[in-house]
Short mmCIF file of C-alpha atoms in Angstrom, two decimals:
data_model
loop_
_atom_site.label_atom_id
_atom_site.label_comp_id
_atom_site.label_asym_id
_atom_site.label_seq_id
_atom_site.Cartn_x
_atom_site.Cartn_y
_atom_site.Cartn_z
CA MET A 1 82.17 -18.83 64.54
CA ARG A 2 82.81 -19.83 60.94
CA THR A 3 80.94 -22.53 59.02
CA ILE A 4 83.22 -24.79 57.01
CA LYS A 5 82.13 -27.16 54.26
CA LEU A 6 84.26 -30.19 53.35
CA SER A 7 83.94 -32.05 50.04
CA ILE A 8 85.27 -35.58 50.48
CA ALA A 9 86.05 -38.63 48.37
CA TYR A 10 86.85 -42.05 49.81
CA ASP A 11 87.24 -45.72 49.02
CA GLY A 12 84.94 -47.35 51.56
CA THR A 13 86.27 -50.90 51.15
CA GLU A 14 88.25 -51.09 54.38
CA PHE A 15 85.90 -48.93 56.47
CA ALA A 16 82.91 -49.78 58.65
CA GLY A 17 81.00 -46.88 57.11
CA TRP A 18 80.96 -43.16 57.82
CA GLN A 19 79.73 -43.01 61.41
CA LYS A 20 82.01 -43.34 64.43
CA GLN A 21 81.85 -46.78 66.05
CA PRO A 22 83.88 -48.04 69.03
CA GLY A 23 86.76 -50.23 67.94
CA LYS A 24 86.03 -49.85 64.22
CA ARG A 25 87.75 -47.92 61.45
CA THR A 26 85.35 -45.33 60.03
CA ILE A 27 85.57 -42.19 57.92
CA GLU A 28 84.21 -39.90 60.64
CA GLY A 29 86.38 -41.67 63.21
CA LEU A 30 89.49 -40.56 61.31
CA LEU A 31 88.33 -37.19 60.02
CA GLU A 32 87.15 -35.64 63.30
CA PRO A 33 90.38 -36.33 65.24
CA SER A 34 92.42 -35.00 62.32
CA LEU A 35 90.43 -31.76 62.37
CA GLU A 36 90.74 -31.43 66.13
CA LYS A 37 94.49 -31.96 65.93
CA ILE A 38 94.88 -29.24 63.28
CA LEU A 39 92.39 -26.72 64.72
CA ARG A 40 93.14 -27.46 68.39
CA GLU A 41 89.47 -27.42 69.34
CA LYS A 42 86.54 -29.82 69.62
CA VAL A 43 84.82 -30.53 66.28
CA GLU A 44 81.42 -32.10 65.61
CA LEU A 45 80.78 -33.02 61.99
CA ALA A 46 77.43 -32.97 60.22
CA VAL A 47 77.33 -35.12 57.07
CA ALA A 48 75.14 -35.31 53.98
CA GLY A 49 74.85 -39.09 54.01
CA ARG A 50 75.97 -41.73 56.51
CA THR A 51 77.30 -44.26 54.04
CA ASP A 52 77.39 -47.91 55.13
CA ALA A 53 80.36 -50.23 55.38
CA GLY A 54 81.93 -50.79 51.98
CA VAL A 55 80.12 -47.90 50.25
CA HIS A 56 82.25 -45.33 48.43
CA ALA A 57 81.91 -41.57 47.94
CA LEU A 58 83.14 -39.04 45.46
CA GLY A 59 80.91 -36.14 46.49
CA GLN A 60 80.35 -36.61 50.22
CA VAL A 61 79.80 -33.35 52.09
CA ALA A 62 80.43 -32.59 55.75
CA SER A 63 80.29 -29.33 57.71
CA PHE A 64 81.33 -27.99 61.09
CA TYR A 65 81.68 -24.76 63.08
CA THR A 66 85.02 -23.41 64.19
CA HIS A 67 86.68 -20.42 65.88
CA SER A 68 89.84 -21.03 63.88
CA ARG A 69 90.91 -18.45 61.28
CA LEU A 70 92.95 -20.98 59.32
CA PRO A 71 92.49 -20.38 55.55
CA PRO A 72 90.48 -23.10 53.75
CA GLU A 73 93.31 -24.11 51.43
CA THR A 74 95.74 -24.45 54.34
CA LEU A 75 93.21 -26.62 56.17
CA ARG A 76 92.71 -28.80 53.08
CA ARG A 77 96.44 -29.46 52.73
CA ALA A 78 96.84 -30.18 56.44
CA LEU A 79 93.88 -32.59 56.47
CA ASN A 80 95.15 -34.61 53.52
CA ALA A 81 98.57 -34.82 55.15
CA ASN A 82 96.93 -36.36 58.25
CA LEU A 83 94.47 -38.73 56.56
CA PRO A 84 95.12 -42.16 55.00
CA PRO A 85 95.26 -42.27 51.17
CA GLU A 86 91.79 -43.86 50.96
CA ILE A 87 90.30 -40.53 52.09
CA ARG A 88 90.85 -37.26 50.24
CA VAL A 89 89.37 -33.89 51.12
CA TRP A 90 89.31 -32.32 47.67
CA ASP A 91 87.77 -29.01 48.70
CA VAL A 92 87.39 -26.88 51.83
CA ALA A 93 85.15 -23.81 51.70
CA GLU A 94 83.86 -21.22 54.14
CA VAL A 95 80.11 -20.94 53.57
CA ALA A 96 77.07 -19.12 54.92
CA SER A 97 76.44 -19.54 58.64
CA ALA A 98 73.06 -21.18 57.92
CA PHE A 99 74.67 -24.02 55.93
CA HIS A 100 74.32 -27.49 57.42
CA ALA A 101 75.55 -30.54 55.49
CA THR A 102 72.58 -32.68 56.54
CA ARG A 103 69.63 -30.30 56.83
CA SER A 104 70.49 -28.00 53.91
CA ALA A 105 70.80 -30.74 51.28
CA ILE A 106 68.13 -30.54 48.58
CA LYS A 107 69.27 -33.33 46.27
CA LYS A 108 71.54 -36.37 46.40
CA CYS A 109 72.79 -38.60 43.62
CA TYR A 110 73.95 -42.19 43.94
CA GLN A 111 75.52 -44.38 41.29
CA TYR A 112 75.73 -48.16 41.32
CA LEU A 113 78.03 -50.21 39.06
CA ILE A 114 77.34 -53.80 37.96
CA PHE A 115 79.76 -55.91 35.92
CA ASP A 116 77.83 -58.74 34.25
CA GLY A 117 80.61 -60.45 32.30
CA PRO A 118 81.18 -64.16 32.93
CA LEU A 119 84.67 -63.68 34.39
CA GLY A 120 85.32 -61.28 37.25
CA ASP A 121 87.76 -58.42 36.79
CA PRO A 122 90.51 -58.26 39.46
CA PHE A 123 90.94 -54.51 38.87
CA SER A 124 87.37 -53.49 39.68
CA TRP A 125 86.03 -56.03 42.16
CA ARG A 126 86.15 -53.49 44.98
CA TYR A 127 83.87 -51.09 43.07
CA THR A 128 81.42 -53.24 41.07
CA TRP A 129 78.95 -55.98 41.80
CA HIS A 130 80.05 -58.94 39.67
CA TYR A 131 76.78 -60.44 38.44
CA ARG A 132 78.02 -63.72 36.95
CA TRP A 133 74.70 -65.35 36.09
CA GLY A 134 74.18 -63.89 32.63
CA ARG A 135 73.91 -60.63 30.72
CA LEU A 136 71.37 -58.21 32.16
CA ASP A 137 68.73 -56.54 30.01
CA ALA A 138 69.60 -52.88 30.65
CA GLU A 139 66.75 -51.57 28.48
CA SER A 140 64.14 -53.44 30.55
CA MET A 141 65.83 -52.15 33.71
CA GLN A 142 65.54 -48.58 32.37
CA GLU A 143 61.87 -49.15 31.59
CA ALA A 144 61.30 -50.38 35.14
CA ALA A 145 63.26 -47.47 36.64
CA HIS A 146 60.76 -45.06 35.06
CA TRP A 147 58.19 -46.10 37.72
CA LEU A 148 60.44 -44.75 40.46
CA VAL A 149 60.45 -41.18 39.18
CA GLY A 150 58.19 -38.80 41.09
CA THR A 151 56.96 -38.56 44.68
CA HIS A 152 56.06 -41.96 46.15
CA ASP A 153 55.91 -43.91 49.38
CA PHE A 154 59.10 -45.99 49.20
CA ALA A 155 58.32 -48.23 52.20
CA SER A 156 58.99 -51.29 50.01
CA PHE A 157 62.56 -50.08 49.50
CA GLN A 158 63.58 -49.62 53.14
CA SER A 159 65.50 -52.16 55.22
CA ALA A 160 64.14 -53.16 58.59
CA GLY A 161 65.46 -51.28 61.59
CA SER A 162 65.33 -47.79 60.11
CA PRO A 163 64.14 -45.16 62.62
CA ARG A 164 62.39 -43.10 59.92
CA THR A 165 58.60 -43.19 59.98
CA ASP A 166 58.06 -40.93 56.94
CA THR A 167 58.83 -43.07 53.90
CA VAL A 168 57.70 -40.62 51.20
CA ARG A 169 60.52 -39.42 48.96
CA THR A 170 60.87 -37.74 45.56
CA ILE A 171 63.05 -39.29 42.86
CA PHE A 172 64.01 -36.72 40.20
CA GLN A 173 65.98 -39.02 37.90
CA ALA A 174 66.45 -42.79 37.61
CA TRP A 175 68.72 -44.00 34.82
CA VAL A 176 70.14 -47.32 33.69
CA ARG A 177 72.75 -47.54 30.95
CA ARG A 178 75.39 -49.91 29.66
CA ILE A 179 79.04 -48.84 29.29
CA ALA A 180 81.51 -50.92 27.26
CA ALA A 181 84.77 -51.94 28.92
CA ASN A 182 87.61 -54.21 27.87
CA ARG A 183 88.45 -57.08 30.18
CA PHE A 184 91.63 -56.68 32.26
CA SER A 185 92.76 -53.60 30.31
CA GLY A 186 92.54 -50.95 32.94
CA MET A 187 88.89 -51.37 33.89
CA GLY A 188 89.65 -49.92 37.32
CA PRO A 189 90.45 -46.50 35.79
CA ILE A 190 87.38 -46.85 33.57
CA VAL A 191 85.20 -47.33 36.65
CA ALA A 192 86.72 -44.19 38.16
CA SER A 193 86.18 -42.30 34.90
CA ILE A 194 82.51 -43.25 34.74
CA VAL A 195 81.85 -42.04 38.27
CA TRP A 196 83.88 -38.85 37.88
CA GLN A 197 82.28 -37.99 34.55
CA SER A 198 78.83 -38.29 36.08
CA PHE A 199 79.92 -36.05 38.94
CA SER A 200 81.61 -33.32 36.90
CA GLN A 201 79.12 -32.95 34.05
CA PRO A 202 75.69 -31.30 34.26
CA PRO A 203 72.70 -33.66 34.39
CA PRO A 204 70.49 -34.34 31.35
CA ARG A 205 67.83 -31.87 30.30
CA GLN A 206 64.52 -31.90 32.12
CA ASP A 207 60.98 -31.91 30.79
CA GLU A 208 58.16 -29.61 31.87
CA THR A 209 57.43 -31.73 34.96
CA GLY A 210 60.90 -31.04 36.33
CA TYR A 211 61.86 -34.71 36.04
CA GLY A 212 64.45 -36.16 33.69
CA SER A 213 63.42 -36.95 30.13
CA GLU A 214 66.67 -38.00 28.44
CA SER A 215 67.56 -41.68 28.61
CA PRO A 216 71.29 -42.34 29.02
CA LEU A 217 70.82 -45.45 26.87
CA SER A 218 70.53 -43.17 23.86
CA ARG A 219 73.83 -41.41 24.53
CA ALA A 220 77.07 -42.50 22.85
CA ASP A 221 79.51 -44.02 25.30
CA PRO A 222 82.28 -41.44 25.85
CA LEU A 223 84.83 -44.04 26.90
CA GLN A 224 84.67 -47.16 24.77
CA GLY A 225 81.94 -46.73 22.15
CA GLU A 226 78.68 -48.63 21.95
CA ALA A 227 78.35 -51.68 24.20
CA SER A 228 77.44 -54.81 22.23
CA ALA A 229 76.57 -58.34 23.32
CA SER A 230 80.21 -59.35 22.79
CA ASN A 231 81.65 -56.60 25.01
CA HIS A 232 82.56 -57.00 28.63
CA SER A 233 80.60 -54.15 30.08
CA LEU A 234 79.20 -52.32 33.05
CA VAL A 235 75.57 -51.63 33.82
CA VAL A 236 75.35 -48.24 35.53
CA VAL A 237 72.33 -47.36 37.69
CA GLU A 238 72.02 -43.73 38.75
CA VAL A 239 69.33 -42.43 41.11
CA GLU A 240 68.84 -38.79 42.07
CA GLY A 241 66.36 -37.72 44.74
CA ASN A 242 65.61 -35.36 47.60
CA GLY A 243 66.45 -38.03 50.17
CA PHE A 244 66.81 -41.76 50.64
CA LEU A 245 65.72 -44.36 53.17
CA TYR A 246 68.05 -46.90 54.76
CA ASN A 247 69.45 -49.16 51.99
CA MET A 248 66.93 -47.67 49.55
CA VAL A 249 69.31 -47.40 46.58
CA ARG A 250 70.70 -50.90 47.08
CA ILE A 251 67.19 -52.37 47.26
CA ILE A 252 66.24 -50.44 44.11
CA VAL A 253 69.28 -51.92 42.35
CA GLY A 254 68.49 -55.44 43.58
CA SER A 255 64.93 -55.03 42.28
CA LEU A 256 66.10 -53.70 38.91
CA VAL A 257 68.41 -56.71 38.57
CA GLU A 258 65.37 -58.95 39.02
CA VAL A 259 63.95 -57.22 35.95
CA GLY A 260 67.28 -57.30 34.13
CA ARG A 261 67.59 -61.05 34.52
CA GLN A 262 64.02 -61.35 33.21
CA ALA A 263 62.62 -62.87 36.39
CA ARG A 264 60.18 -59.94 36.57
CA SER A 265 58.55 -57.60 34.09
CA PRO A 266 59.27 -53.85 34.16
CA ASP A 267 55.71 -53.19 35.40
CA TRP A 268 56.43 -55.27 38.49
CA LEU A 269 58.30 -52.34 40.04
CA LYS A 270 55.07 -50.33 40.01
CA GLN A 271 53.38 -53.11 41.98
CA VAL A 272 56.24 -53.17 44.48
CA LEU A 273 55.91 -49.41 45.03
CA GLU A 274 52.16 -49.63 45.56
CA GLY A 275 52.47 -52.62 47.92
CA ARG A 276 54.52 -50.65 50.52
CA ASP A 277 56.00 -53.92 51.81
CA ARG A 278 59.73 -54.68 51.87
CA ARG A 279 59.02 -58.36 51.24
CA LEU A 280 57.71 -57.52 47.77
CA ALA A 281 60.95 -55.98 46.52
CA GLY A 282 64.13 -57.63 45.30
CA PRO A 283 67.25 -58.41 47.33
CA THR A 284 69.59 -55.75 48.70
CA ALA A 285 72.53 -55.31 46.32
CA PRO A 286 76.04 -55.58 47.85
CA PRO A 287 77.49 -52.32 49.21
CA HIS A 288 80.73 -52.19 47.23
CA GLY A 289 79.11 -51.16 43.92
CA LEU A 290 77.55 -48.02 45.43
CA PHE A 291 78.94 -44.47 45.19
CA LEU A 292 77.58 -41.25 46.66
CA THR A 293 78.47 -38.96 43.75
CA ARG A 294 76.74 -35.61 44.35
CA VAL A 295 74.96 -33.59 47.00
CA ASP A 296 73.25 -30.33 45.98
CA TYR A 297 72.56 -27.28 48.14
CA PRO A 298 70.87 -23.91 47.59
CA ALA A 299 73.37 -21.64 45.86
CA GLU A 300 72.94 -18.85 48.41
CA LEU A 301 74.18 -21.11 51.22
CA LEU A 302 77.42 -21.82 49.35
CA LYS A 303 78.43 -18.17 49.20
CA PRO A 304 81.23 -17.23 51.61
CA PRO A 305 80.37 -14.51 54.12
CA VAL A 306 81.71 -10.98 53.64
CA GLY A 307 85.19 -10.65 55.06
CA SER A 308 86.03 -14.36 54.76
CA HIS A 309 89.17 -15.73 53.12
CA GLN A 310 87.15 -16.64 50.02
CA ALA A 311 84.87 -13.59 49.79
CA ALA A 312 86.90 -12.00 47.00
CA ASP A 313 86.85 -15.16 44.89
CA GLU A 314 84.22 -17.35 43.30
CA PRO A 315 82.46 -19.54 45.89
CA SER A 316 84.39 -22.75 46.28
CA GLY A 317 82.95 -26.22 46.64
CA ARG A 318 82.03 -27.55 43.19
CA PRO A 319 83.96 -28.14 39.97
CA ALA A 320 82.85 -26.48 36.75
CA GLY A 321 79.82 -28.10 35.18
CA SER A 322 78.45 -29.61 38.37
CA CYS A 323 74.77 -29.89 39.17
CA VAL A 324 74.45 -27.05 41.72
CA ARG A 325 72.05 -24.64 40.07
#
Protein backbone atom coordinates (compact mmCIF):
# COMPACT_ATOMS: atom_id res chain seq x y z
CA MET A 1 0.00 0.00 0.00
CA ARG A 2 1.20 3.49 -0.84
CA THR A 3 0.30 6.67 1.07
CA ILE A 4 -0.61 9.57 -1.20
CA LYS A 5 -0.84 13.20 -0.15
CA LEU A 6 -2.99 15.65 -2.12
CA SER A 7 -2.57 19.44 -1.93
CA ILE A 8 -5.82 21.09 -2.97
CA ALA A 9 -7.17 24.57 -3.69
CA TYR A 10 -10.85 25.36 -4.14
CA ASP A 11 -13.42 28.12 -4.32
CA GLY A 12 -15.97 27.04 -1.73
CA THR A 13 -18.75 29.41 -2.83
CA GLU A 14 -20.96 26.84 -4.55
CA PHE A 15 -20.17 23.94 -2.21
CA ALA A 16 -21.82 22.72 1.00
CA GLY A 17 -18.38 22.33 2.57
CA TRP A 18 -15.76 19.60 2.40
CA GLN A 19 -17.58 16.61 3.89
CA LYS A 20 -19.82 14.30 1.87
CA GLN A 21 -23.53 14.97 2.40
CA PRO A 22 -26.46 13.23 0.68
CA GLY A 23 -27.91 15.32 -2.11
CA LYS A 24 -25.39 18.16 -1.69
CA ARG A 25 -22.40 19.26 -3.74
CA THR A 26 -19.24 18.96 -1.64
CA ILE A 27 -15.50 18.86 -2.25
CA GLU A 28 -15.07 15.34 -0.85
CA GLY A 29 -18.20 14.22 -2.68
CA LEU A 30 -16.52 15.07 -6.00
CA LEU A 31 -12.93 14.19 -5.18
CA GLU A 32 -13.44 10.64 -3.87
CA PRO A 33 -15.44 9.40 -6.88
CA SER A 34 -12.88 10.96 -9.23
CA LEU A 35 -10.08 9.09 -7.47
CA GLU A 36 -12.00 5.82 -7.52
CA LYS A 37 -12.70 6.22 -11.23
CA ILE A 38 -9.01 6.80 -12.00
CA LEU A 39 -7.54 4.21 -9.60
CA ARG A 40 -10.33 1.63 -10.02
CA GLU A 41 -10.47 0.91 -6.30
CA LYS A 42 -12.28 2.14 -3.20
CA VAL A 43 -10.76 5.31 -1.68
CA GLU A 44 -11.32 6.83 1.76
CA LEU A 45 -9.91 10.32 2.18
CA ALA A 46 -8.51 11.81 5.38
CA VAL A 47 -8.44 15.62 5.39
CA ALA A 48 -6.60 18.29 7.36
CA GLY A 49 -9.65 20.47 7.91
CA ARG A 50 -13.35 19.94 7.17
CA THR A 51 -14.12 23.39 5.84
CA ASP A 52 -17.72 24.61 6.09
CA ALA A 53 -20.05 25.69 3.31
CA GLY A 54 -18.70 28.76 1.53
CA VAL A 55 -15.18 28.52 3.00
CA HIS A 56 -12.26 28.47 0.57
CA ALA A 57 -8.89 26.71 0.61
CA LEU A 58 -5.53 27.23 -0.98
CA GLY A 59 -3.54 24.76 1.11
CA GLN A 60 -6.02 22.00 1.98
CA VAL A 61 -4.38 18.60 2.43
CA ALA A 62 -5.94 15.17 2.03
CA SER A 63 -4.41 11.69 2.09
CA PHE A 64 -5.36 8.13 1.22
CA TYR A 65 -3.92 4.64 0.80
CA THR A 66 -3.80 2.87 -2.54
CA HIS A 67 -2.52 -0.27 -4.27
CA SER A 68 -2.18 1.65 -7.53
CA ARG A 69 1.30 2.25 -8.96
CA LEU A 70 0.17 5.27 -10.97
CA PRO A 71 2.88 8.01 -10.84
CA PRO A 72 1.91 11.09 -8.78
CA GLU A 73 2.14 13.51 -11.70
CA THR A 74 -0.06 11.29 -13.87
CA LEU A 75 -2.62 11.10 -11.06
CA ARG A 76 -2.57 14.90 -10.65
CA ARG A 77 -3.28 15.48 -14.33
CA ALA A 78 -6.04 12.87 -14.40
CA LEU A 79 -7.71 14.30 -11.29
CA ASN A 80 -7.79 17.85 -12.63
CA ALA A 81 -9.23 16.58 -15.89
CA ASN A 82 -12.10 14.97 -13.93
CA LEU A 83 -12.81 17.78 -11.44
CA PRO A 84 -14.76 21.02 -11.97
CA PRO A 85 -12.66 24.20 -12.38
CA GLU A 86 -13.49 25.37 -8.83
CA ILE A 87 -11.28 22.55 -7.50
CA ARG A 88 -7.62 22.15 -8.42
CA VAL A 89 -5.24 19.51 -7.12
CA TRP A 90 -1.97 21.41 -7.42
CA ASP A 91 0.28 18.69 -6.05
CA VAL A 92 0.24 14.91 -5.58
CA ALA A 93 3.04 13.28 -3.59
CA GLU A 94 3.87 9.82 -2.29
CA VAL A 95 4.80 10.20 1.37
CA ALA A 96 5.82 8.11 4.37
CA SER A 97 3.39 5.33 5.30
CA ALA A 98 2.82 6.94 8.72
CA PHE A 99 1.50 10.17 7.17
CA HIS A 100 -2.14 10.98 7.88
CA ALA A 101 -3.64 14.29 6.72
CA THR A 102 -5.67 14.74 9.91
CA ARG A 103 -3.61 13.18 12.69
CA SER A 104 -0.15 14.21 11.46
CA ALA A 105 -0.90 17.94 11.15
CA ILE A 106 1.09 20.07 13.59
CA LYS A 107 0.04 23.55 12.47
CA LYS A 108 -2.74 25.17 10.44
CA CYS A 109 -3.08 28.69 9.14
CA TYR A 110 -6.30 30.49 8.26
CA GLN A 111 -6.70 33.88 6.66
CA TYR A 112 -9.81 36.05 6.71
CA LEU A 113 -10.41 39.03 4.40
CA ILE A 114 -12.63 42.02 5.26
CA PHE A 115 -13.41 44.85 2.84
CA ASP A 116 -14.55 47.89 4.84
CA GLY A 117 -15.09 50.42 2.05
CA PRO A 118 -18.53 52.04 1.78
CA LEU A 119 -19.34 50.50 -1.61
CA GLY A 120 -19.09 46.77 -2.20
CA ASP A 121 -16.75 45.43 -4.87
CA PRO A 122 -18.43 43.11 -7.41
CA PHE A 123 -15.09 41.41 -8.15
CA SER A 124 -14.37 40.22 -4.61
CA TRP A 125 -17.72 39.71 -2.92
CA ARG A 126 -17.29 35.93 -2.99
CA TYR A 127 -14.02 36.15 -1.05
CA THR A 128 -14.37 39.07 1.39
CA TRP A 129 -16.76 40.12 4.10
CA HIS A 130 -18.05 43.54 3.05
CA TYR A 131 -18.23 45.48 6.32
CA ARG A 132 -20.17 48.57 5.20
CA TRP A 133 -20.66 50.29 8.56
CA GLY A 134 -17.43 52.27 8.71
CA ARG A 135 -13.66 51.95 8.61
CA LEU A 136 -12.27 49.42 11.07
CA ASP A 137 -9.41 50.26 13.42
CA ALA A 138 -6.89 47.60 12.35
CA GLU A 139 -4.30 48.67 14.92
CA SER A 140 -6.74 48.12 17.80
CA MET A 141 -7.68 44.77 16.28
CA GLN A 142 -3.98 43.79 16.21
CA GLU A 143 -3.62 44.83 19.84
CA ALA A 144 -6.61 42.66 20.76
CA ALA A 145 -5.30 39.72 18.72
CA HIS A 146 -2.19 39.66 20.92
CA TRP A 147 -4.30 38.15 23.74
CA LEU A 148 -5.01 35.08 21.62
CA VAL A 149 -1.37 34.05 21.26
CA GLY A 150 -0.31 31.17 23.49
CA THR A 151 -2.06 28.13 24.97
CA HIS A 152 -5.57 28.92 26.21
CA ASP A 153 -9.00 27.43 26.74
CA PHE A 154 -10.91 28.71 23.70
CA ALA A 155 -14.37 27.58 24.86
CA SER A 156 -15.67 31.13 24.24
CA PHE A 157 -14.75 30.76 20.57
CA GLN A 158 -16.57 27.51 19.80
CA SER A 159 -20.02 27.25 18.22
CA ALA A 160 -22.63 25.11 19.90
CA GLY A 161 -22.96 21.55 18.68
CA SER A 162 -19.27 20.73 18.45
CA PRO A 163 -18.45 17.19 19.63
CA ARG A 164 -15.06 18.23 21.03
CA THR A 165 -14.78 18.32 24.81
CA ASP A 166 -11.14 19.49 24.96
CA THR A 167 -11.21 23.20 24.11
CA VAL A 168 -7.55 24.00 24.86
CA ARG A 169 -5.58 25.07 21.81
CA THR A 170 -2.30 26.86 21.09
CA ILE A 171 -2.22 29.91 18.83
CA PHE A 172 1.30 30.57 17.49
CA GLN A 173 0.56 33.73 15.51
CA ALA A 174 -2.39 36.15 15.29
CA TRP A 175 -1.99 39.07 12.91
CA VAL A 176 -4.18 41.89 11.65
CA ARG A 177 -3.04 44.19 8.86
CA ARG A 178 -4.50 46.56 6.30
CA ILE A 179 -3.78 46.17 2.57
CA ALA A 180 -4.55 48.98 0.10
CA ALA A 181 -6.67 48.15 -2.94
CA ASN A 182 -8.19 50.27 -5.68
CA ARG A 183 -11.94 50.02 -6.15
CA PHE A 184 -13.12 48.03 -9.18
CA SER A 185 -9.61 47.82 -10.67
CA GLY A 186 -8.95 44.13 -10.44
CA MET A 187 -9.47 43.68 -6.71
CA GLY A 188 -10.34 40.03 -7.31
CA PRO A 189 -6.77 39.29 -8.46
CA ILE A 190 -5.47 41.36 -5.54
CA VAL A 191 -7.41 39.18 -3.11
CA ALA A 192 -5.88 36.09 -4.73
CA SER A 193 -2.42 37.66 -4.57
CA ILE A 194 -2.72 38.41 -0.87
CA VAL A 195 -3.70 34.86 -0.03
CA TRP A 196 -1.10 33.29 -2.31
CA GLN A 197 1.68 35.53 -1.02
CA SER A 198 0.91 34.53 2.55
CA PHE A 199 0.97 30.88 1.52
CA SER A 200 4.18 30.92 -0.50
CA GLN A 201 6.38 33.09 1.73
CA PRO A 202 7.94 32.03 5.04
CA PRO A 203 6.25 33.35 8.19
CA PRO A 204 7.67 36.27 10.21
CA ARG A 205 10.55 35.75 12.60
CA GLN A 206 9.81 34.35 16.04
CA ASP A 207 10.93 35.51 19.46
CA GLU A 208 12.45 33.36 22.18
CA THR A 209 9.03 32.08 23.28
CA GLY A 210 8.46 30.50 19.89
CA TYR A 211 5.54 32.84 19.17
CA GLY A 212 5.45 35.54 16.53
CA SER A 213 6.96 38.92 17.33
CA GLU A 214 6.76 40.84 14.05
CA SER A 215 3.58 42.82 13.43
CA PRO A 216 2.44 42.79 9.80
CA LEU A 217 1.19 46.35 10.32
CA SER A 218 4.81 47.48 10.22
CA ARG A 219 5.52 45.85 6.87
CA ALA A 220 5.27 47.78 3.60
CA ASP A 221 2.38 46.62 1.46
CA PRO A 222 3.87 44.62 -1.43
CA LEU A 223 0.91 45.21 -3.71
CA GLN A 224 -0.39 48.76 -3.49
CA GLY A 225 1.75 50.71 -1.01
CA GLU A 226 0.64 52.04 2.36
CA ALA A 227 -3.09 51.98 3.07
CA SER A 228 -4.41 55.42 4.04
CA ALA A 229 -7.81 56.59 5.24
CA SER A 230 -8.70 57.53 1.65
CA ASN A 231 -7.89 54.10 0.19
CA HIS A 232 -10.38 51.37 -0.41
CA SER A 233 -8.70 48.57 1.45
CA LEU A 234 -8.79 45.12 2.94
CA VAL A 235 -8.30 44.16 6.56
CA VAL A 236 -6.51 40.82 6.66
CA VAL A 237 -6.73 38.61 9.77
CA GLU A 238 -4.36 35.64 9.90
CA VAL A 239 -4.39 33.03 12.67
CA GLU A 240 -1.94 30.15 12.97
CA GLY A 241 -2.36 27.40 15.56
CA ASN A 242 -2.01 23.72 16.35
CA GLY A 243 -5.74 23.16 15.90
CA PHE A 244 -9.08 24.93 15.84
CA LEU A 245 -12.53 24.39 17.30
CA TYR A 246 -15.74 24.52 15.28
CA ASN A 247 -16.13 28.06 13.84
CA MET A 248 -13.26 29.23 16.05
CA VAL A 249 -11.58 31.45 13.44
CA ARG A 250 -14.85 33.04 12.35
CA ILE A 251 -15.79 33.82 15.96
CA ILE A 252 -12.31 35.29 16.52
CA VAL A 253 -12.81 37.51 13.47
CA GLY A 254 -16.29 38.57 14.60
CA SER A 255 -14.86 39.47 18.01
CA LEU A 256 -11.95 41.41 16.50
CA VAL A 257 -14.44 43.39 14.40
CA GLU A 258 -16.21 44.39 17.61
CA VAL A 259 -12.89 45.91 18.67
CA GLY A 260 -12.25 47.37 15.22
CA ARG A 261 -15.55 49.22 15.20
CA GLN A 262 -14.68 50.54 18.68
CA ALA A 263 -17.60 48.85 20.42
CA ARG A 264 -15.08 47.06 22.65
CA SER A 265 -11.59 47.76 23.93
CA PRO A 266 -8.66 45.51 22.95
CA ASP A 267 -8.47 44.20 26.54
CA TRP A 268 -12.02 42.87 26.20
CA LEU A 269 -10.71 39.87 24.26
CA LYS A 270 -8.74 38.80 27.32
CA GLN A 271 -11.96 38.84 29.35
CA VAL A 272 -13.73 36.77 26.69
CA LEU A 273 -10.97 34.15 26.80
CA GLU A 274 -11.06 33.93 30.59
CA GLY A 275 -14.88 33.73 30.66
CA ARG A 276 -14.99 30.44 28.68
CA ASP A 277 -18.53 31.24 27.53
CA ARG A 278 -19.56 31.56 23.88
CA ARG A 279 -22.12 34.22 24.80
CA LEU A 280 -19.31 36.58 25.79
CA ALA A 281 -17.66 36.65 22.36
CA GLY A 282 -18.62 38.53 19.22
CA PRO A 283 -20.73 37.26 16.32
CA THR A 284 -19.60 34.56 13.92
CA ALA A 285 -18.17 36.18 10.77
CA PRO A 286 -19.62 35.02 7.42
CA PRO A 287 -17.91 31.99 5.85
CA HIS A 288 -16.98 33.46 2.47
CA GLY A 289 -14.09 35.59 3.76
CA LEU A 290 -12.25 32.58 5.21
CA PHE A 291 -9.36 30.69 3.56
CA LEU A 292 -7.46 27.65 4.79
CA THR A 293 -4.02 28.68 3.53
CA ARG A 294 -1.47 26.28 5.06
CA VAL A 295 -1.17 22.99 6.89
CA ASP A 296 2.24 21.96 8.28
CA TYR A 297 3.54 18.46 8.91
CA PRO A 298 6.76 16.98 10.32
CA ALA A 299 9.34 17.03 7.54
CA GLU A 300 10.20 13.34 7.97
CA LEU A 301 6.61 12.34 7.11
CA LEU A 302 6.79 14.21 3.79
CA LYS A 303 9.73 12.19 2.51
CA PRO A 304 8.83 9.63 -0.15
CA PRO A 305 9.69 6.02 0.70
CA VAL A 306 12.69 4.34 -0.92
CA GLY A 307 11.80 2.92 -4.30
CA SER A 308 8.87 5.30 -4.89
CA HIS A 309 8.38 7.35 -8.04
CA GLN A 310 9.63 10.45 -6.20
CA ALA A 311 12.47 8.92 -4.17
CA ALA A 312 15.16 10.23 -6.50
CA ASP A 313 13.81 13.78 -6.40
CA GLU A 314 13.21 16.40 -3.75
CA PRO A 315 10.12 15.59 -1.65
CA SER A 316 7.09 17.10 -3.30
CA GLY A 317 4.22 18.84 -1.61
CA ARG A 318 5.22 22.45 -0.85
CA PRO A 319 6.39 25.38 -2.98
CA ALA A 320 9.70 27.05 -2.23
CA GLY A 321 9.60 29.34 0.78
CA SER A 322 6.67 27.64 2.49
CA CYS A 323 6.36 27.23 6.23
CA VAL A 324 7.23 23.51 6.54
CA ARG A 325 10.38 23.51 8.63
